[in-house]
Tab-separated table of C-alpha atoms in Angstrom:
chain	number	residue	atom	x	y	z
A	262	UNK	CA	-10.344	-16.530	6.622
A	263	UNK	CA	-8.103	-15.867	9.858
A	264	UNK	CA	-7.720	-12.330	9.429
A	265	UNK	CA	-9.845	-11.687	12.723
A	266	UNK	CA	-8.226	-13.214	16.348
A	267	UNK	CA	-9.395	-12.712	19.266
A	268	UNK	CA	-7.928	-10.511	21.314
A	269	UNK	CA	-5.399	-9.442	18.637
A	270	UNK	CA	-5.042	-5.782	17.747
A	271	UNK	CA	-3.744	-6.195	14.532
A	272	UNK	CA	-3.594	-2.423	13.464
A	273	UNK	CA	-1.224	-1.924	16.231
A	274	UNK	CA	0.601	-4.173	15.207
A	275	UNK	CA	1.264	-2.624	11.743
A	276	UNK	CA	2.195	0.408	14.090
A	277	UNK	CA	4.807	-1.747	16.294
A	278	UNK	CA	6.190	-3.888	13.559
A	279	UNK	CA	7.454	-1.445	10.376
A	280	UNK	CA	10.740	-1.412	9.470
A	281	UNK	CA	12.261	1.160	12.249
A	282	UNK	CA	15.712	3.117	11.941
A	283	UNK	CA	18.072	2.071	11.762
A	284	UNK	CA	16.224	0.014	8.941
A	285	UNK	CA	16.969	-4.015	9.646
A	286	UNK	CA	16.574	-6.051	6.012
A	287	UNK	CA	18.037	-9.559	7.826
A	288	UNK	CA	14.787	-12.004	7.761
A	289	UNK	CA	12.206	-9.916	5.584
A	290	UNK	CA	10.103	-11.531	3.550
A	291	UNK	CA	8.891	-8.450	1.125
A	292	UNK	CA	8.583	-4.705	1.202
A	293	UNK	CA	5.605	-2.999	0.698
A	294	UNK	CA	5.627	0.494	0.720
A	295	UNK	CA	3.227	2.944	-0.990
A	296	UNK	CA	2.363	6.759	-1.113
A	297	UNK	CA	0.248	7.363	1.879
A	298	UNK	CA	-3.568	6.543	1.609
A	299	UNK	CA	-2.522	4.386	-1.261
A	300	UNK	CA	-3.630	1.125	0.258
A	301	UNK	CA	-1.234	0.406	2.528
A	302	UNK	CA	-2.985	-1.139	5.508
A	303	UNK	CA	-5.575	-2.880	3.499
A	304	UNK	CA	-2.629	-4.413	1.130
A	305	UNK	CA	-0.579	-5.513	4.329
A	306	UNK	CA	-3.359	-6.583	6.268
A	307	UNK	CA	-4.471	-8.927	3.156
A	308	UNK	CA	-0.503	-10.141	2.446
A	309	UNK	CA	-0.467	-11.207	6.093
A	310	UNK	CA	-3.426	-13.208	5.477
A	311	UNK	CA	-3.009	-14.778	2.295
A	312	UNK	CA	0.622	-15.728	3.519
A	313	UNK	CA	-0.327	-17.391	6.672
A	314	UNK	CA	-3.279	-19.511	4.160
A	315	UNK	CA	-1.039	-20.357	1.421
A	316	UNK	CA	2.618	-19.684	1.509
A	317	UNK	CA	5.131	-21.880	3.041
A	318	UNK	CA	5.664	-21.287	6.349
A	319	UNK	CA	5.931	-22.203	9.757
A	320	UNK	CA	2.166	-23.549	10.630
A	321	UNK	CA	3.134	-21.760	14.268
A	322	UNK	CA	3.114	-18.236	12.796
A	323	UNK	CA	0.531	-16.214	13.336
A	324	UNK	CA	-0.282	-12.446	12.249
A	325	UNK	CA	2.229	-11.101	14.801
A	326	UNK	CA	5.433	-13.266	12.946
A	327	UNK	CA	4.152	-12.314	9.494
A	328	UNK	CA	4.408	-8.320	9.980
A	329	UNK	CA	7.870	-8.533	12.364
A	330	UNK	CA	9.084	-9.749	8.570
A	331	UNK	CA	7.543	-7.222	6.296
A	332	UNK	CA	8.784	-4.244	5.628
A	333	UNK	CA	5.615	-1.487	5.732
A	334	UNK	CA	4.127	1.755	6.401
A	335	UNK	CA	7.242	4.039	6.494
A	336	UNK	CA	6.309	5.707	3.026
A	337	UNK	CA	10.214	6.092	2.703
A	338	UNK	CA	11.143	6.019	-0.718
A	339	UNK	CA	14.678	5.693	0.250
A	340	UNK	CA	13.462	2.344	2.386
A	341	UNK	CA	12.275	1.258	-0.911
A	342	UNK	CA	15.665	1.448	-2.797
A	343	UNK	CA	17.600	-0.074	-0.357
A	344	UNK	CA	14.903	-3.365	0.075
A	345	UNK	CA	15.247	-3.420	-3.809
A	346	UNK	CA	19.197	-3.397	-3.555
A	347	UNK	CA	19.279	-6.247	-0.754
A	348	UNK	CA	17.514	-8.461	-3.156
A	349	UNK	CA	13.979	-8.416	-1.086
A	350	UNK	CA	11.178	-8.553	-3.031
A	351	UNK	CA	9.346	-5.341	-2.855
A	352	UNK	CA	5.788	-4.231	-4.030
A	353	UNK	CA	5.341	-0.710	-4.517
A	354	UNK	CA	1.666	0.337	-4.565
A	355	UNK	CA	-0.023	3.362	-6.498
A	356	UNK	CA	-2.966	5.100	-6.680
A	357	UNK	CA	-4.104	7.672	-8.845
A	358	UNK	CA	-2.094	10.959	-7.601
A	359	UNK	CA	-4.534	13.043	-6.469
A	360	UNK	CA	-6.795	10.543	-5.050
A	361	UNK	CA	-4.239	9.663	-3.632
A	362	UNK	CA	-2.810	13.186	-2.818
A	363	UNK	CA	-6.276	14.476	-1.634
A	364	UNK	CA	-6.820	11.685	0.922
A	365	UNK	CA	-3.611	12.390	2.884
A	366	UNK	CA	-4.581	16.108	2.437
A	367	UNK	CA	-7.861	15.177	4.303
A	368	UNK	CA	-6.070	12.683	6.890
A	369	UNK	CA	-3.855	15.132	8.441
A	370	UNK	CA	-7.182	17.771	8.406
A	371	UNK	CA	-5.696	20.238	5.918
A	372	UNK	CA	-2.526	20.776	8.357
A	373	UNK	CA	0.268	19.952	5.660
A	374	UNK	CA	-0.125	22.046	2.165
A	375	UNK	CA	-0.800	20.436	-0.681
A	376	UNK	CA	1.730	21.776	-2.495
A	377	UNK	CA	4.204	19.566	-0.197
A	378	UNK	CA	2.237	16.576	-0.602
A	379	UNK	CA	2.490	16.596	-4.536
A	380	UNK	CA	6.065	16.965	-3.960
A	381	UNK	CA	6.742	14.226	-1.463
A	382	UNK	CA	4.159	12.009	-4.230
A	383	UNK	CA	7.160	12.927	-7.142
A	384	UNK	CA	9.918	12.079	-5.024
A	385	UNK	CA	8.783	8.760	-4.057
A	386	UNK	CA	7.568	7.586	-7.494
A	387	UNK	CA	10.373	9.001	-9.430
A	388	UNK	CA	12.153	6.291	-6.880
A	389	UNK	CA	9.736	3.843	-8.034
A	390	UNK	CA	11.090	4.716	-11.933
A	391	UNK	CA	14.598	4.107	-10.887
A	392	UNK	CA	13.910	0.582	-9.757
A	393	UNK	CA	11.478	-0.219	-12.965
A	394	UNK	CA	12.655	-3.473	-14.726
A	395	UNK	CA	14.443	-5.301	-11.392
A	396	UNK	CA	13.469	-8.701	-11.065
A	397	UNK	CA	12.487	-8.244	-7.577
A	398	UNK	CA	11.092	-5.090	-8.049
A	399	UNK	CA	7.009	-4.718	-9.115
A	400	UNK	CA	4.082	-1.835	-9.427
A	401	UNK	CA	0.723	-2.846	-7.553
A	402	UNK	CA	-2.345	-0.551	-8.644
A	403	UNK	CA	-4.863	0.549	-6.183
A	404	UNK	CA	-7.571	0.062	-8.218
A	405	UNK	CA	-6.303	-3.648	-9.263
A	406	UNK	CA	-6.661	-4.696	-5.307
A	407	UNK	CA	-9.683	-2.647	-4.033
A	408	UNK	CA	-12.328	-4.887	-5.624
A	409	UNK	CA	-10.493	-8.568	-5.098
A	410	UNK	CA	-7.664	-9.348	-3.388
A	411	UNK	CA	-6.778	-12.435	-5.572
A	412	UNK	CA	-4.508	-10.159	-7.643
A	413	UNK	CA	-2.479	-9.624	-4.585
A	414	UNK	CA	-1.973	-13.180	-4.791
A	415	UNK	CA	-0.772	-13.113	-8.104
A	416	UNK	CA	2.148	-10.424	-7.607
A	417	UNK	CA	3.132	-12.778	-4.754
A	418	UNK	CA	3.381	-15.614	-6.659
A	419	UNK	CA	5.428	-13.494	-9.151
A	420	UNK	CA	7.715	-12.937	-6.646
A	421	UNK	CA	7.961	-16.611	-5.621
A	422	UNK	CA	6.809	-15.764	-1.883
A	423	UNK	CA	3.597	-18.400	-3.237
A	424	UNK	CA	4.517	-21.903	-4.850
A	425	UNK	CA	1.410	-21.621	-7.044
A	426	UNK	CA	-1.890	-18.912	-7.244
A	427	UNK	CA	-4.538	-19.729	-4.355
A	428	UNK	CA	-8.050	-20.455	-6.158
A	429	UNK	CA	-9.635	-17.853	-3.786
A	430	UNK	CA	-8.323	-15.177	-0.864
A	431	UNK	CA	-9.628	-13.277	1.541
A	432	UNK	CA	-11.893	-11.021	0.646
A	433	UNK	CA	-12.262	-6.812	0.096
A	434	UNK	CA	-14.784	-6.542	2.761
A	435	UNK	CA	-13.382	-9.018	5.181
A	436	UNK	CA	-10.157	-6.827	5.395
A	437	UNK	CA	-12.110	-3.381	5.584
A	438	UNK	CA	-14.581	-4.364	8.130
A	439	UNK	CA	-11.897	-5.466	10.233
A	440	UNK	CA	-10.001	-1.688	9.495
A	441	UNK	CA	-13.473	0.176	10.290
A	442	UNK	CA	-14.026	-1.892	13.547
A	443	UNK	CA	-10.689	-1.093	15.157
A	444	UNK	CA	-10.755	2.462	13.966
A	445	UNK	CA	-14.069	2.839	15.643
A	446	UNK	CA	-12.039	1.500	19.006
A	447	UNK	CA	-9.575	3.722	18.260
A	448	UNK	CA	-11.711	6.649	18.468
A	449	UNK	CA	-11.298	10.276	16.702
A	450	UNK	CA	-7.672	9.846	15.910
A	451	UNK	CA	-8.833	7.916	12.615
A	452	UNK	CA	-12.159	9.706	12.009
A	453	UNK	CA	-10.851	10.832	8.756
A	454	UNK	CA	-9.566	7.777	7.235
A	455	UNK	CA	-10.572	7.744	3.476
A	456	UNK	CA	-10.164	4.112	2.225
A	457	UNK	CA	-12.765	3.419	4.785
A	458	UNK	CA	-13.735	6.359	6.024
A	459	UNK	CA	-16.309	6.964	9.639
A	460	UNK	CA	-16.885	10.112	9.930
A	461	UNK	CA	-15.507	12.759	6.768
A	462	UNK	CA	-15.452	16.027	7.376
A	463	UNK	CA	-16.392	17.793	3.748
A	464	UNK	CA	-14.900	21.107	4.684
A	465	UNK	CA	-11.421	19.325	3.948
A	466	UNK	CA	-12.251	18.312	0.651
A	467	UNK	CA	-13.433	22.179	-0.343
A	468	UNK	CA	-10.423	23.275	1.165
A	469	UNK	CA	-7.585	20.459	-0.699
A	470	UNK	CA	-9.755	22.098	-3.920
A	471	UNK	CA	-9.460	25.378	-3.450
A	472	UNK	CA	-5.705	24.781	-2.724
A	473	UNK	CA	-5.442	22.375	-6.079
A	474	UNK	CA	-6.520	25.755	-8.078
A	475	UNK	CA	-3.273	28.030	-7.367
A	476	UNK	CA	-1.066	25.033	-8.606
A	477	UNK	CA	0.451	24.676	-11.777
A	478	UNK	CA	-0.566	22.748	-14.507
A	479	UNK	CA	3.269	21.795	-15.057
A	480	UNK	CA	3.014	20.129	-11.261
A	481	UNK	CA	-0.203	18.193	-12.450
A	482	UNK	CA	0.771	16.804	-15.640
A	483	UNK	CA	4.197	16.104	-14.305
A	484	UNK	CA	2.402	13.542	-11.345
A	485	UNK	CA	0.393	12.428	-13.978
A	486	UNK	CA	3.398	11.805	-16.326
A	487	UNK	CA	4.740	9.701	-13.498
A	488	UNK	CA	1.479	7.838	-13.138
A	489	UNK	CA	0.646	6.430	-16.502
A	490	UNK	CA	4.582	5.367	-16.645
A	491	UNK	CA	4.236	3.094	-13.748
A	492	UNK	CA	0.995	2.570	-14.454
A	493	UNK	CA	2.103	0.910	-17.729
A	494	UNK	CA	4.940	-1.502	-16.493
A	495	UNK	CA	1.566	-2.614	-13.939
A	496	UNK	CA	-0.585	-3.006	-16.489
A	497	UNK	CA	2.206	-5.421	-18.587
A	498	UNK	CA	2.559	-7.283	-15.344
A	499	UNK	CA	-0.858	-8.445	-15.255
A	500	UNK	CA	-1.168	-9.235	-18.831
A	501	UNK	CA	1.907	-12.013	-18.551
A	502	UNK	CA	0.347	-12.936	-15.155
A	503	UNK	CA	-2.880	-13.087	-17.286
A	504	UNK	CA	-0.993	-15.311	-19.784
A	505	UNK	CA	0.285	-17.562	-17.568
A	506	UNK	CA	-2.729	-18.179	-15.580
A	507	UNK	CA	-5.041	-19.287	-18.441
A	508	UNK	CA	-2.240	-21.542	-19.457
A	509	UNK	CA	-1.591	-19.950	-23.123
């Protein structure tokens, strides 16, 4: 496991390195791109390590060369398209929509209504419907990566960014003791963090529910709509990669 150098900050360096307008595709390895509080961080923190194990690439690069050539953390469904349409093989990750929804509620402290955030989870999903069935194009599930990051592994060997599927990767807690530690050096600014979260304040949660009640069923079964669609084309994903791997 190198996921931990000294001296490295590697959170800021997911902050330095995203894709920045105007958006630069030359050199990019893959795009992933998510909902916020979908997984982003852990996923790209974990794709930077597996590729530096067990892809084929420079034995010079370190964590700093691997994120200047992914495409991350602008939660830009419209960055999402276009890495699709320049042929750059894109992961698009999802997490049950009000999880989801809930958590970014909570991470801005109840400052952006929630309303707003169901709409901005449509938008960029619907995107992610658009792009269903391109070859470079794939659905990665919260829930699938949380526990194990092998699976990780296998989307990237579906996308030929691995030769063959690593026997074993880093691990879950490897990845989000290394988030918690620099968050805690960071200070208050990511005191609300819910995939790993220090210090939650529950007054957030009463208030995303209390906000969830004046909304419309039509909004919720719509993002829910959305969500068992995608999650479907996931879930046939992993039963080929499933297939595949056992050899049948």
């Amino acid at each position: 496991m190198i996921l931990h150098q000294p001296g490295k900050n590697l959170i800021g360096m997911l902050k330095a390195y995203p894709a920045t307008k105007p958006y630069i595709f030359f050199g990019k390895i893959l795009c992933i791109e998510g909902y916020p509080r979908s997984g982003n961080t852990y996923a790209t923190l974990a794709i930077s390590d597996i590729v530096l194990n067990h892809a084929n690439v420079d034995p010079e690069w370190k964590h700093a060369a691997v994120l200047k050539r992914l495409i991350h953390h602008t939660h830009d469904e419209a960055v999402l398209v276009e890495s699709v349409r320049e042929g750059i093989p894109t992961l698009s990750l999802i997490r049950t929509p009000l999880d989801a929804i809930q958590s970014t509620y909570i991470y801005y402290a109840g400052k952006t209504p929630v309303m707003e955030l169901i709409a901005r989870w449509k938008r960029f999903y619907r995107s992610c419907l658009d792009l269903m069935g391109r070859d470079n194009f794939m659905i990665m599930r919260f829930d699938d990566i949380k526990d194990s990051t092998l699976p990780i592994a296998q989307y990237l060997t579906k996308l030929r960014i691995l030769e063959s599927l690593p026997a074993s990767t880093v691990s879950p807690e490897d990845v989000l003791n290394y988030i918690r530690e620099d968050d805690k050096r960071l200070g208050a600014v990511y005191r609300d963090r819910t995939a790993a979260p220090i210090d939650r304040d529950p007054t957030y949660i009463t208030a995303f529910q209390n906000e969830l009640k004046g909304i419309s069923r039509n909004h919720l079964k719509a993002l829910q709509s959305t969500y068992s669609t995608l999650n479907g084309a996931s879930q046939t994903i992993r039963r080929k990669n499933g297939k595949k791997n056992s050899g049948d």
